[in-house]
PDB file of C-alpha atoms in Angstrom:
ATOM      1  CA  UNK W   1      11.898  11.484  11.608  1.00 42.00           C
ATOM      2  CA  UNK W   2       9.909  14.597  10.653  1.00 42.00           C
ATOM      3  CA  UNK W   3       6.669  14.599  12.170  1.00 40.00           C
ATOM      4  CA  UNK W   4       4.350  15.064   8.865  1.00 45.00           C
ATOM      5  CA  UNK W   5       5.630  11.522   7.913  1.00 51.00           C
ATOM      6  CA  UNK W   6       5.776   8.443  10.347  1.00 53.00           C
ATOM      7  CA  UNK W   7       6.671   4.736  10.482  1.00 50.00           C
ATOM      8  CA  UNK W   8       5.000   1.820  11.631  1.00 51.00           C
ATOM      9  CA  UNK W   9       5.583  -1.748  12.633  1.00 42.00           C
ATOM     10  CA  UNK W  10       4.058  -5.330  12.398  1.00 36.00           C
ATOM     11  CA  UNK W  11       1.962  -4.571  15.348  1.00 33.00           C
ATOM     12  CA  UNK W  12      -0.430  -1.561  13.917  1.00 32.00           C
ATOM     13  CA  UNK W  13      -4.142  -1.696  13.235  1.00 32.00           C
ATOM     14  CA  UNK W  14      -3.240  -1.786   9.142  1.00 33.00           C
ATOM     15  CA  UNK W  15      -0.748  -4.709   9.217  1.00 30.00           C
ATOM     16  CA  UNK W  16       0.173  -3.853   5.313  1.00 33.00           C
ATOM     17  CA  UNK W  17       1.838  -4.732   2.107  1.00 36.00           C
ATOM     18  CA  UNK W  18       1.971  -4.712  -1.140  1.00 39.00           C
ATOM     19  CA  UNK W  19      -1.050  -6.697  -3.314  1.00 38.00           C
ATOM     20  CA  UNK W  20       0.528  -6.111  -6.262  1.00 39.00           C
ATOM     21  CA  UNK W  21       1.670  -7.914  -9.143  1.00 40.00           C
ATOM     22  CA  UNK W  22       4.971 -10.645  -8.697  1.00 43.00           C
ATOM     23  CA  UNK W  23       5.634 -11.078 -12.417  1.00 41.00           C
ATOM     24  CA  UNK W  24       5.858  -7.750 -14.006  1.00 41.00           C
ATOM     25  CA  UNK W  25       6.176  -7.310 -17.835  1.00 40.00           C
ATOM     26  CA  UNK W  26       5.117 -11.638 -17.932  1.00 40.00           C
ATOM     27  CA  UNK W  27       2.605 -12.815 -20.291  1.00 33.00           C
ATOM     28  CA  UNK W  28      -0.342 -13.670 -18.129  1.00 34.00           C
ATOM     29  CA  UNK W  29      -0.255 -10.689 -16.067  1.00 34.00           C
ATOM     30  CA  UNK W  30      -1.637  -8.750 -18.548  1.00 34.00           C
ATOM     31  CA  UNK W  31      -2.997 -11.343 -20.857  1.00 34.00           C
ATOM     32  CA  UNK W  32      -6.112 -12.852 -21.606  1.00 36.00           C
ATOM     33  CA  UNK W  33      -6.567 -15.375 -18.658  1.00 41.00           C
ATOM     34  CA  UNK W  34      -7.854 -11.712 -16.495  1.00 41.00           C
ATOM     35  CA  UNK W  35     -11.061 -11.500 -16.033  1.00 43.00           C
ATOM     36  CA  UNK W  36     -13.510  -8.810 -17.193  1.00 45.00           C
ATOM     37  CA  UNK W  37     -14.417  -7.029 -14.198  1.00 54.00           C
ATOM     38  CA  UNK W  38     -16.960  -3.923 -14.955  1.00 59.00           C
ATOM     39  CA  UNK W  39     -15.660  -0.616 -13.559  1.00 75.00           C
ATOM     40  CA  UNK W  40     -18.100   1.052 -11.275  1.00 80.00           C
ATOM     41  CA  UNK W  41     -20.493   4.189 -12.457  1.00 84.00           C
ATOM     42  CA  UNK W  42     -20.758   7.113 -10.720  1.00 88.00           C
ATOM     43  CA  UNK W  43     -23.863   8.565  -9.945  1.00 89.00           C
ATOM     44  CA  UNK W  44     -24.119  12.011 -11.293  1.00 88.00           C
ATOM     45  CA  UNK W  45     -24.393  13.713  -7.863  1.00 91.00           C
ATOM     46  CA  UNK W  46     -22.924  10.855  -5.564  1.00 93.00           C
ATOM     47  CA  UNK W  47     -22.026  13.034  -3.062  1.00 95.00           C
ATOM     48  CA  UNK W  48     -19.559  10.765  -0.377  1.00 96.00           C
ATOM     49  CA  UNK W  49     -15.651  10.452   0.454  1.00 97.00           C
ATOM     50  CA  UNK W  50     -13.853   8.221  -0.536  1.00 98.00           C
ATOM     51  CA  UNK W  51     -10.712   6.300   1.086  1.00 98.00           C
ATOM     52  CA  UNK W  52      -8.993   4.848  -2.602  1.00 98.00           C
ATOM     53  CA  UNK W  53      -7.362   1.686  -2.021  1.00 98.00           C
ATOM     54  CA  UNK W  54      -4.752   0.880  -5.165  1.00 98.00           C
ATOM     55  CA  UNK W  55      -3.885  -3.096  -5.185  1.00 95.00           C
ATOM     56  CA  UNK W  56      -6.846  -3.292  -2.841  1.00 93.00           C
ATOM     57  CA  UNK W  57      -7.981  -6.794  -4.231  1.00 93.00           C
ATOM     58  CA  UNK W  58      -4.794  -8.106  -3.230  1.00 90.00           C
ATOM     59  CA  UNK W  59      -3.753 -10.757   0.057  1.00 86.00           C
ATOM     60  CA  UNK W  60      -3.100  -6.801   2.534  1.00 88.00           C
ATOM     61  CA  UNK W  61      -5.187  -4.504   0.228  1.00 93.00           C
ATOM     62  CA  UNK W  62      -8.683  -6.495   0.587  1.00 94.00           C
ATOM     63  CA  UNK W  63      -8.086  -6.823   4.334  1.00 92.00           C
ATOM     64  CA  UNK W  64      -7.958  -3.261   4.608  1.00 96.00           C
ATOM     65  CA  UNK W  65     -10.574  -2.821   3.079  1.00 97.00           C
ATOM     66  CA  UNK W  66     -12.720  -4.848   4.276  1.00 97.00           C
ATOM     67  CA  UNK W  67     -11.723  -3.565   7.640  1.00 97.00           C
ATOM     68  CA  UNK W  68     -12.013  -0.083   6.374  1.00 98.00           C
ATOM     69  CA  UNK W  69     -15.602  -1.053   4.828  1.00 98.00           C
ATOM     70  CA  UNK W  70     -16.435  -2.413   8.736  1.00 97.00           C
ATOM     71  CA  UNK W  71     -15.017   0.812  10.457  1.00 98.00           C
ATOM     72  CA  UNK W  72     -17.790   2.971   8.143  1.00 97.00           C
ATOM     73  CA  UNK W  73     -15.590   3.906   5.129  1.00 98.00           C
ATOM     74  CA  UNK W  74     -16.374   4.374   1.651  1.00 98.00           C
ATOM     75  CA  UNK W  75     -14.200   2.499  -0.568  1.00 98.00           C
ATOM     76  CA  UNK W  76     -12.290   2.894  -3.874  1.00 98.00           C
ATOM     77  CA  UNK W  77     -10.445  -0.405  -5.167  1.00 97.00           C
ATOM     78  CA  UNK W  78      -8.423  -0.134  -7.876  1.00 96.00           C
ATOM     79  CA  UNK W  79      -6.252  -2.926  -8.764  1.00 93.00           C
ATOM     80  CA  UNK W  80      -5.691  -4.354 -12.425  1.00 91.00           C
ATOM     81  CA  UNK W  81      -6.113  -7.471 -11.495  1.00 90.00           C
ATOM     82  CA  UNK W  82      -2.617  -8.954 -11.870  1.00 86.00           C
ATOM     83  CA  UNK W  83      -2.048 -10.735  -9.005  1.00 73.00           C
ATOM     84  CA  UNK W  84      -4.922 -11.269  -7.413  1.00 74.00           C
ATOM     85  CA  UNK W  85      -8.802 -12.318  -8.982  1.00 72.00           C
ATOM     86  CA  UNK W  86     -11.911 -10.710  -9.644  1.00 86.00           C
ATOM     87  CA  UNK W  87     -13.891 -12.950  -7.038  1.00 85.00           C
ATOM     88  CA  UNK W  88     -12.457 -11.185  -4.445  1.00 89.00           C
ATOM     89  CA  UNK W  89     -14.511  -7.877  -4.827  1.00 94.00           C
ATOM     90  CA  UNK W  90     -17.262 -10.143  -4.289  1.00 92.00           C
ATOM     91  CA  UNK W  91     -15.917 -12.235  -1.007  1.00 93.00           C
ATOM     92  CA  UNK W  92     -15.143  -9.014   0.210  1.00 95.00           C
ATOM     93  CA  UNK W  93     -18.879  -7.006  -0.214  1.00 95.00           C
ATOM     94  CA  UNK W  94     -19.744 -10.966   1.395  1.00 95.00           C
ATOM     95  CA  UNK W  95     -18.238 -10.260   4.573  1.00 96.00           C
ATOM     96  CA  UNK W  96     -18.207  -6.449   4.778  1.00 97.00           C
ATOM     97  CA  UNK W  97     -22.426  -6.806   4.280  1.00 97.00           C
ATOM     98  CA  UNK W  98     -22.538  -9.631   6.569  1.00 96.00           C
ATOM     99  CA  UNK W  99     -20.701  -7.284   9.814  1.00 96.00           C
ATOM    100  CA  UNK W 100     -22.915  -4.842   8.956  1.00 97.00           C
ATOM    101  CA  UNK W 101     -26.064  -6.599   9.600  1.00 97.00           C
ATOM    102  CA  UNK W 102     -25.371  -7.917  12.482  1.00 97.00           C
ATOM    103  CA  UNK W 103     -24.024  -4.787  13.871  1.00 98.00           C
ATOM    104  CA  UNK W 104     -27.714  -2.881  12.645  1.00 97.00           C
ATOM    105  CA  UNK W 105     -25.978  -0.693  10.550  1.00 97.00           C
ATOM    106  CA  UNK W 106     -25.755   0.258   6.854  1.00 97.00           C
ATOM    107  CA  UNK W 107     -22.716  -0.892   4.399  1.00 97.00           C
ATOM    108  CA  UNK W 108     -20.599   1.971   3.586  1.00 98.00           C
ATOM    109  CA  UNK W 109     -20.077   2.376  -0.046  1.00 97.00           C
ATOM    110  CA  UNK W 110     -17.592   0.020  -2.169  1.00 97.00           C
ATOM    111  CA  UNK W 111     -16.454   0.584  -5.797  1.00 96.00           C
ATOM    112  CA  UNK W 112     -13.945  -0.907  -8.576  1.00 95.00           C
ATOM    113  CA  UNK W 113     -11.817  -0.039 -10.643  1.00 96.00           C
ATOM    114  CA  UNK W 114     -10.051  -2.723 -12.881  1.00 95.00           C
ATOM    115  CA  UNK W 115      -7.227  -0.235 -13.808  1.00 95.00           C
ATOM    116  CA  UNK W 116      -3.253   0.191 -13.506  1.00 96.00           C
ATOM    117  CA  UNK W 117      -2.427   3.151 -11.102  1.00 97.00           C
ATOM    118  CA  UNK W 118       0.116   4.294 -13.579  1.00 97.00           C
ATOM    119  CA  UNK W 119      -2.331   4.710 -16.222  1.00 97.00           C
ATOM    120  CA  UNK W 120      -3.932   7.873 -17.940  1.00 97.00           C
ATOM    121  CA  UNK W 121      -7.073   6.382 -16.904  1.00 96.00           C
ATOM    122  CA  UNK W 122      -6.394   6.192 -13.397  1.00 97.00           C
ATOM    123  CA  UNK W 123      -5.469   9.737 -13.344  1.00 97.00           C
ATOM    124  CA  UNK W 124      -8.841  10.591 -14.802  1.00 96.00           C
ATOM    125  CA  UNK W 125     -10.752   9.065 -11.790  1.00 96.00           C
ATOM    126  CA  UNK W 126     -10.259  12.357  -9.498  1.00 97.00           C
ATOM    127  CA  UNK W 127     -11.579  14.577 -11.758  1.00 96.00           C
ATOM    128  CA  UNK W 128     -14.828  11.763 -11.988  1.00 96.00           C
ATOM    129  CA  UNK W 129     -15.295  11.428  -8.885  1.00 97.00           C
ATOM    130  CA  UNK W 130     -15.252  15.217  -8.309  1.00 96.00           C
ATOM    131  CA  UNK W 131     -17.910  15.844 -10.950  1.00 96.00           C
ATOM    132  CA  UNK W 132     -20.065  13.970  -9.379  1.00 96.00           C
ATOM    133  CA  UNK W 133     -19.854  16.245  -5.734  1.00 95.00           C
ATOM    134  CA  UNK W 134     -17.950  13.271  -4.283  1.00 96.00           C
ATOM    135  CA  UNK W 135     -14.091  13.478  -2.853  1.00 95.00           C
ATOM    136  CA  UNK W 136     -11.085  11.229  -2.408  1.00 97.00           C
ATOM    137  CA  UNK W 137     -10.235  11.756   1.097  1.00 97.00           C
ATOM    138  CA  UNK W 138      -6.579   9.654   1.288  1.00 98.00           C
ATOM    139  CA  UNK W 139      -5.017   7.309  -0.763  1.00 98.00           C
ATOM    140  CA  UNK W 140      -3.153   3.513   0.570  1.00 98.00           C
ATOM    141  CA  UNK W 141      -0.766   2.740  -1.845  1.00 98.00           C
ATOM    142  CA  UNK W 142       0.066  -1.120  -1.881  1.00 96.00           C
ATOM    143  CA  UNK W 143       0.574  -1.387  -5.468  1.00 96.00           C
ATOM    144  CA  UNK W 144       4.360  -2.087  -6.475  1.00 96.00           C
ATOM    145  CA  UNK W 145       5.846  -4.848  -6.720  1.00 93.00           C
ATOM    146  CA  UNK W 146       7.053  -7.113  -3.792  1.00 89.00           C
ATOM    147  CA  UNK W 147       9.408 -10.001  -4.981  1.00 89.00           C
ATOM    148  CA  UNK W 148      12.839  -9.944  -3.037  1.00 92.00           C
ATOM    149  CA  UNK W 149      14.488 -12.195  -5.853  1.00 91.00           C
ATOM    150  CA  UNK W 150      12.091 -10.877  -9.218  1.00 93.00           C
ATOM    151  CA  UNK W 151      13.400  -8.100  -8.656  1.00 96.00           C
ATOM    152  CA  UNK W 152      17.341  -9.295  -8.560  1.00 97.00           C
ATOM    153  CA  UNK W 153      15.989 -10.666 -11.775  1.00 97.00           C
ATOM    154  CA  UNK W 154      14.588  -7.278 -13.089  1.00 97.00           C
ATOM    155  CA  UNK W 155      15.451  -4.310 -11.913  1.00 98.00           C
ATOM    156  CA  UNK W 156      14.597  -1.555 -13.706  1.00 98.00           C
ATOM    157  CA  UNK W 157      10.870  -3.219 -13.722  1.00 97.00           C
ATOM    158  CA  UNK W 158      10.945  -2.971 -10.331  1.00 97.00           C
ATOM    159  CA  UNK W 159      12.279   1.194 -10.069  1.00 98.00           C
ATOM    160  CA  UNK W 160       9.604   1.771 -13.352  1.00 97.00           C
ATOM    161  CA  UNK W 161       6.682   0.306 -11.139  1.00 97.00           C
ATOM    162  CA  UNK W 162       7.543   1.222  -7.580  1.00 98.00           C
ATOM    163  CA  UNK W 163      10.284   4.683  -7.970  1.00 98.00           C
ATOM    164  CA  UNK W 164       8.825   5.850 -11.201  1.00 98.00           C
ATOM    165  CA  UNK W 165       5.303   4.543 -10.372  1.00 98.00           C
ATOM    166  CA  UNK W 166       4.944   6.556  -7.301  1.00 98.00           C
ATOM    167  CA  UNK W 167       5.634   9.845  -8.474  1.00 98.00           C
ATOM    168  CA  UNK W 168       3.300  10.590 -10.405  1.00 98.00           C
ATOM    169  CA  UNK W 169       0.909   8.910  -7.921  1.00 98.00           C
ATOM    170  CA  UNK W 170       2.279  11.843  -5.838  1.00 98.00           C
ATOM    171  CA  UNK W 171       2.099  14.351  -8.758  1.00 98.00           C
ATOM    172  CA  UNK W 172      -1.641  13.325  -8.972  1.00 98.00           C
ATOM    173  CA  UNK W 173      -2.345  13.838  -5.624  1.00 98.00           C
ATOM    174  CA  UNK W 174      -0.861  16.745  -5.454  1.00 98.00           C
ATOM    175  CA  UNK W 175      -2.729  18.030  -8.404  1.00 97.00           C
ATOM    176  CA  UNK W 176      -6.228  16.968  -7.166  1.00 97.00           C
ATOM    177  CA  UNK W 177      -5.494  18.081  -3.242  1.00 97.00           C
ATOM    178  CA  UNK W 178      -5.500  14.774  -1.776  1.00 98.00           C
ATOM    179  CA  UNK W 179      -3.729  15.363   1.871  1.00 98.00           C
ATOM    180  CA  UNK W 180      -3.396  11.932   3.248  1.00 98.00           C
ATOM    181  CA  UNK W 181      -1.279   9.221   2.049  1.00 98.00           C
ATOM    182  CA  UNK W 182      -0.174   5.423   3.422  1.00 98.00           C
ATOM    183  CA  UNK W 183       2.613   3.773   1.869  1.00 98.00           C
ATOM    184  CA  UNK W 184       3.453   0.026   1.753  1.00 97.00           C
ATOM    185  CA  UNK W 185       6.800   0.071   2.933  1.00 97.00           C
ATOM    186  CA  UNK W 186       8.866  -2.902   4.618  1.00 95.00           C
ATOM    187  CA  UNK W 187      11.257  -4.278   6.988  1.00 94.00           C
ATOM    188  CA  UNK W 188      13.835  -4.458   4.702  1.00 95.00           C
ATOM    189  CA  UNK W 189      14.557  -1.145   4.866  1.00 97.00           C
ATOM    190  CA  UNK W 190      16.285  -1.112   8.181  1.00 97.00           C
ATOM    191  CA  UNK W 191      18.814  -3.321   6.008  1.00 96.00           C
ATOM    192  CA  UNK W 192      21.802  -4.954   7.759  1.00 96.00           C
ATOM    193  CA  UNK W 193      20.187  -3.715  10.896  1.00 94.00           C
ATOM    194  CA  UNK W 194      17.152  -5.866  10.815  1.00 91.00           C
ATOM    195  CA  UNK W 195      20.547  -9.038  11.196  1.00 91.00           C
ATOM    196  CA  UNK W 196      21.798  -7.339  14.147  1.00 93.00           C
ATOM    197  CA  UNK W 197      19.157  -9.757  16.875  1.00 90.00           C
ATOM    198  CA  UNK W 198      18.205  -6.978  18.634  1.00 91.00           C
ATOM    199  CA  UNK W 199      13.927  -6.003  17.890  1.00 92.00           C
ATOM    200  CA  UNK W 200      14.514  -2.968  15.383  1.00 93.00           C
ATOM    201  CA  UNK W 201      13.472   0.524  16.338  1.00 93.00           C
ATOM    202  CA  UNK W 202      10.996   3.184  14.175  1.00 94.00           C
ATOM    203  CA  UNK W 203      14.440   5.431  14.319  1.00 94.00           C
ATOM    204  CA  UNK W 204      16.827   3.253  13.493  1.00 95.00           C
ATOM    205  CA  UNK W 205      16.286   4.496   9.895  1.00 96.00           C
ATOM    206  CA  UNK W 206      15.318   7.660   9.321  1.00 97.00           C
ATOM    207  CA  UNK W 207      15.931   9.901   6.402  1.00 97.00           C
ATOM    208  CA  UNK W 208      17.491  13.360   8.109  1.00 97.00           C
ATOM    209  CA  UNK W 209      20.328  13.667  10.651  1.00 97.00           C
ATOM    210  CA  UNK W 210      18.398  14.168  13.811  1.00 96.00           C
ATOM    211  CA  UNK W 211      19.430  15.233  17.616  1.00 96.00           C
ATOM    212  CA  UNK W 212      18.248  13.067  20.185  1.00 93.00           C
ATOM    213  CA  UNK W 213      18.630  12.220  24.181  1.00 93.00           C
ATOM    214  CA  UNK W 214      20.471   8.484  24.220  1.00 91.00           C
ATOM    215  CA  UNK W 215      20.325   6.374  27.965  1.00 89.00           C
ATOM    216  CA  UNK W 216      22.914   8.106  29.997  1.00 91.00           C
ATOM    217  CA  UNK W 217      20.718  11.696  29.207  1.00 94.00           C
ATOM    218  CA  UNK W 218      23.374  13.162  26.466  1.00 94.00           C
ATOM    219  CA  UNK W 219      22.402  14.458  23.157  1.00 95.00           C
ATOM    220  CA  UNK W 220      24.057  12.829  20.400  1.00 95.00           C
ATOM    221  CA  UNK W 221      23.326  12.882  16.606  1.00 96.00           C
ATOM    222  CA  UNK W 222      21.267  10.226  14.509  1.00 95.00           C
ATOM    223  CA  UNK W 223      22.753  10.245  10.796  1.00 96.00           C
ATOM    224  CA  UNK W 224      20.082   9.192   7.987  1.00 97.00           C
ATOM    225  CA  UNK W 225      20.648   5.569   5.631  1.00 96.00           C
ATOM    226  CA  UNK W 226      20.171   1.887   5.486  1.00 96.00           C
ATOM    227  CA  UNK W 227      23.285  -0.029   5.199  1.00 95.00           C
ATOM    228  CA  UNK W 228      23.554  -3.244   3.469  1.00 96.00           C
ATOM    229  CA  UNK W 229      20.256  -2.661   1.130  1.00 97.00           C
ATOM    230  CA  UNK W 230      20.521  -6.146  -0.653  1.00 95.00           C
ATOM    231  CA  UNK W 231      17.267  -6.130  -3.098  1.00 97.00           C
ATOM    232  CA  UNK W 232      16.428  -3.736  -5.903  1.00 98.00           C
ATOM    233  CA  UNK W 233      13.050  -4.420  -4.119  1.00 97.00           C
ATOM    234  CA  UNK W 234      14.295  -2.985  -0.915  1.00 97.00           C
ATOM    235  CA  UNK W 235      16.280  -0.313  -2.277  1.00 98.00           C
ATOM    236  CA  UNK W 236      13.407   0.550  -4.486  1.00 98.00           C
ATOM    237  CA  UNK W 237      11.548   0.873  -0.119  1.00 98.00           C
ATOM    238  CA  UNK W 238      14.108   2.933   0.960  1.00 98.00           C
ATOM    239  CA  UNK W 239      13.955   5.134  -1.933  1.00 98.00           C
ATOM    240  CA  UNK W 240      10.869   5.586  -1.855  1.00 98.00           C
ATOM    241  CA  UNK W 241      10.133   6.454   1.976  1.00 98.00           C
ATOM    242  CA  UNK W 242      12.935   9.113   1.237  1.00 98.00           C
ATOM    243  CA  UNK W 243      11.043  10.856  -1.421  1.00 98.00           C
ATOM    244  CA  UNK W 244       8.053  10.845   0.800  1.00 98.00           C
ATOM    245  CA  UNK W 245      10.009  12.351   3.258  1.00 98.00           C
ATOM    246  CA  UNK W 246      11.132  15.197   1.075  1.00 98.00           C
ATOM    247  CA  UNK W 247       7.803  15.480   0.260  1.00 98.00           C
ATOM    248  CA  UNK W 248       6.303  15.751   3.752  1.00 98.00           C
ATOM    249  CA  UNK W 249       9.089  18.376   4.853  1.00 97.00           C
ATOM    250  CA  UNK W 250       8.175  20.350   1.871  1.00 98.00           C
ATOM    251  CA  UNK W 251       4.643  20.555   2.875  1.00 97.00           C
ATOM    252  CA  UNK W 252       3.813  20.452   5.667  1.00 96.00           C
ATOM    253  CA  UNK W 253      -0.090  19.994   5.812  1.00 97.00           C
ATOM    254  CA  UNK W 254       0.673  16.435   4.011  1.00 98.00           C
ATOM    255  CA  UNK W 255      -0.287  13.575   5.863  1.00 98.00           C
ATOM    256  CA  UNK W 256       1.986  10.597   5.164  1.00 98.00           C
ATOM    257  CA  UNK W 257       2.490   7.290   7.051  1.00 97.00           C
ATOM    258  CA  UNK W 258       4.979   4.845   6.058  1.00 97.00           C
ATOM    259  CA  UNK W 259       3.909   0.549   7.445  1.00 95.00           C
ATOM    260  CA  UNK W 260       7.320  -0.536   7.616  1.00 95.00           C
ATOM    261  CA  UNK W 261       6.771  -5.230   8.428  1.00 89.00           C
ATOM    262  CA  UNK W 262       7.986  -8.222   7.559  1.00 85.00           C
ATOM    263  CA  UNK W 263       6.282 -11.017   5.981  1.00 81.00           C
ATOM    264  CA  UNK W 264       2.402 -10.990   6.932  1.00 80.00           C
ATOM    265  CA  UNK W 265       0.868 -14.684   7.759  1.00 79.00           C
ATOM    266  CA  UNK W 266      -2.952 -15.674   8.349  1.00 80.00           C
ATOM    267  CA  UNK W 267      -6.673 -15.165   6.892  1.00 82.00           C
ATOM    268  CA  UNK W 268      -9.518 -13.300   7.617  1.00 85.00           C
ATOM    269  CA  UNK W 269     -11.907 -16.261  10.835  1.00 87.00           C
ATOM    270  CA  UNK W 270     -13.820 -17.130   8.222  1.00 88.00           C
ATOM    271  CA  UNK W 271     -11.301 -18.354   5.639  1.00 80.00           C
ATOM    272  CA  UNK W 272     -13.239 -16.624   3.042  1.00 84.00           C
ATOM    273  CA  UNK W 273     -10.489 -14.107   2.430  1.00 82.00           C
ATOM    274  CA  UNK W 274      -7.048 -15.578   2.166  1.00 64.00           C
ATOM    275  CA  UNK W 275      -3.351 -14.950   0.758  1.00 61.00           C
ATOM    276  CA  UNK W 276      -4.644 -16.767  -3.132  1.00 63.00           C
ATOM    277  CA  UNK W 277      -2.020 -14.741  -5.324  1.00 58.00           C
ATOM    278  CA  UNK W 278      -2.526 -15.276  -9.624  1.00 55.00           C
ATOM    279  CA  UNK W 279       0.634 -15.314  -9.388  1.00 63.00           C
ATOM    280  CA  UNK W 280       3.707 -17.453  -8.657  1.00 66.00           C
ATOM    281  CA  UNK W 281       3.546 -17.055  -4.084  1.00 61.00           C
ATOM    282  CA  UNK W 282       6.795 -15.275  -2.505  1.00 66.00           C
ATOM    283  CA  UNK W 283       5.673 -14.515   1.031  1.00 63.00           C
ATOM    284  CA  UNK W 284       7.165 -16.960   3.693  1.00 64.00           C
ATOM    285  CA  UNK W 285       3.874 -18.908   4.552  1.00 65.00           C
ATOM    286  CA  UNK W 286       2.691 -19.890   1.650  1.00 64.00           C
ATOM    287  CA  UNK W 287       6.343 -20.567  -0.101  1.00 65.00           C
ATOM    288  CA  UNK W 288       6.435 -23.042   3.176  1.00 68.00           C
ATOM    289  CA  UNK W 289       3.387 -24.511   3.600  1.00 62.00           C
ATOM    290  CA  UNK W 290       3.487 -25.552  -0.398  1.00 60.00           C
TER     291      UNK W 290
END
C-alpha cells in the first residue's frame, strides 16, 4: 500500500466505524419521526480550523467527536439523524465541557449541521466556512451504510451511498483543498483471509502489487486484491479502499487513512454516550445482548 494511504487496525487510538443508516430507503429514515435540530449559524468572522465528522452522532462517530474535542480540535458534525438521536449532541457537549472544566481548559467549538453528506446543501458548507474565514482542514467519514444482511437485500442502495457517495465526497474535498481524510473501512475487506485462523496484518491486503522481503530474507511479490468477499457491504468497503488508493497515488500531497476493524463494543465510562441506534441494531454486542 503506498505511503500516502494507510490502514489501521482496531487498536488504533481512533477505533471508528460507520454510524449512518442501516436501513437505507426505509420510510422511517427520513420521515416525521426524525426530530428537527437547528443547524449552526456561522459568525461572519469565525476564523477557526475545524475537523469535520460525517456521521458524527452515531455510535463510533459520537465517541470520536468527543475525543477530538478533548484533544483540542474544533469539530463540525454532519449527520442526517437517520440512525441516531439529536440528544447525542447534548451528551457530547456535556461530557466535553466536564472534561475541559476539570482540566482547566476552554472547550473547543462544536458545530452541527443536520444534512445528508451527499446533498447539495452539504457541498455548500465548505464555501460558507471559507466565507467566515474558517477552514475545514480534515474530514472523517462514518456515513456509510453498514448492515451485511441488508446489503444483500438492497445492494444498489449500498453501492449508491457507499461508493457513489464517497466519490462525490472526494470530489468536494478536492474542489475545496481538503487534504486530510480518514475513512471508516472494515476488516471484511480481508475476505477469506480473516477465516484462516492467523492474526491479520495490514499487508494481507494491498491495492497495488509490491515487492517485500520474506522471513527467509528473500524478495517476493505481494499481489494486490482480496478473495472471498461475501456481501455487497464488504465489496463496497473494498472498492472504496481501492478508490482511495488510486486517489492517493495520483496526488501525493493527500493524507488518507483507512481504518479496518471488526465489531466495536463498549461505551463511555459515564454511560452517557453509548450505542443507541434509531434503526434495528446490527453490531455484534447489542444483537447478542438483546
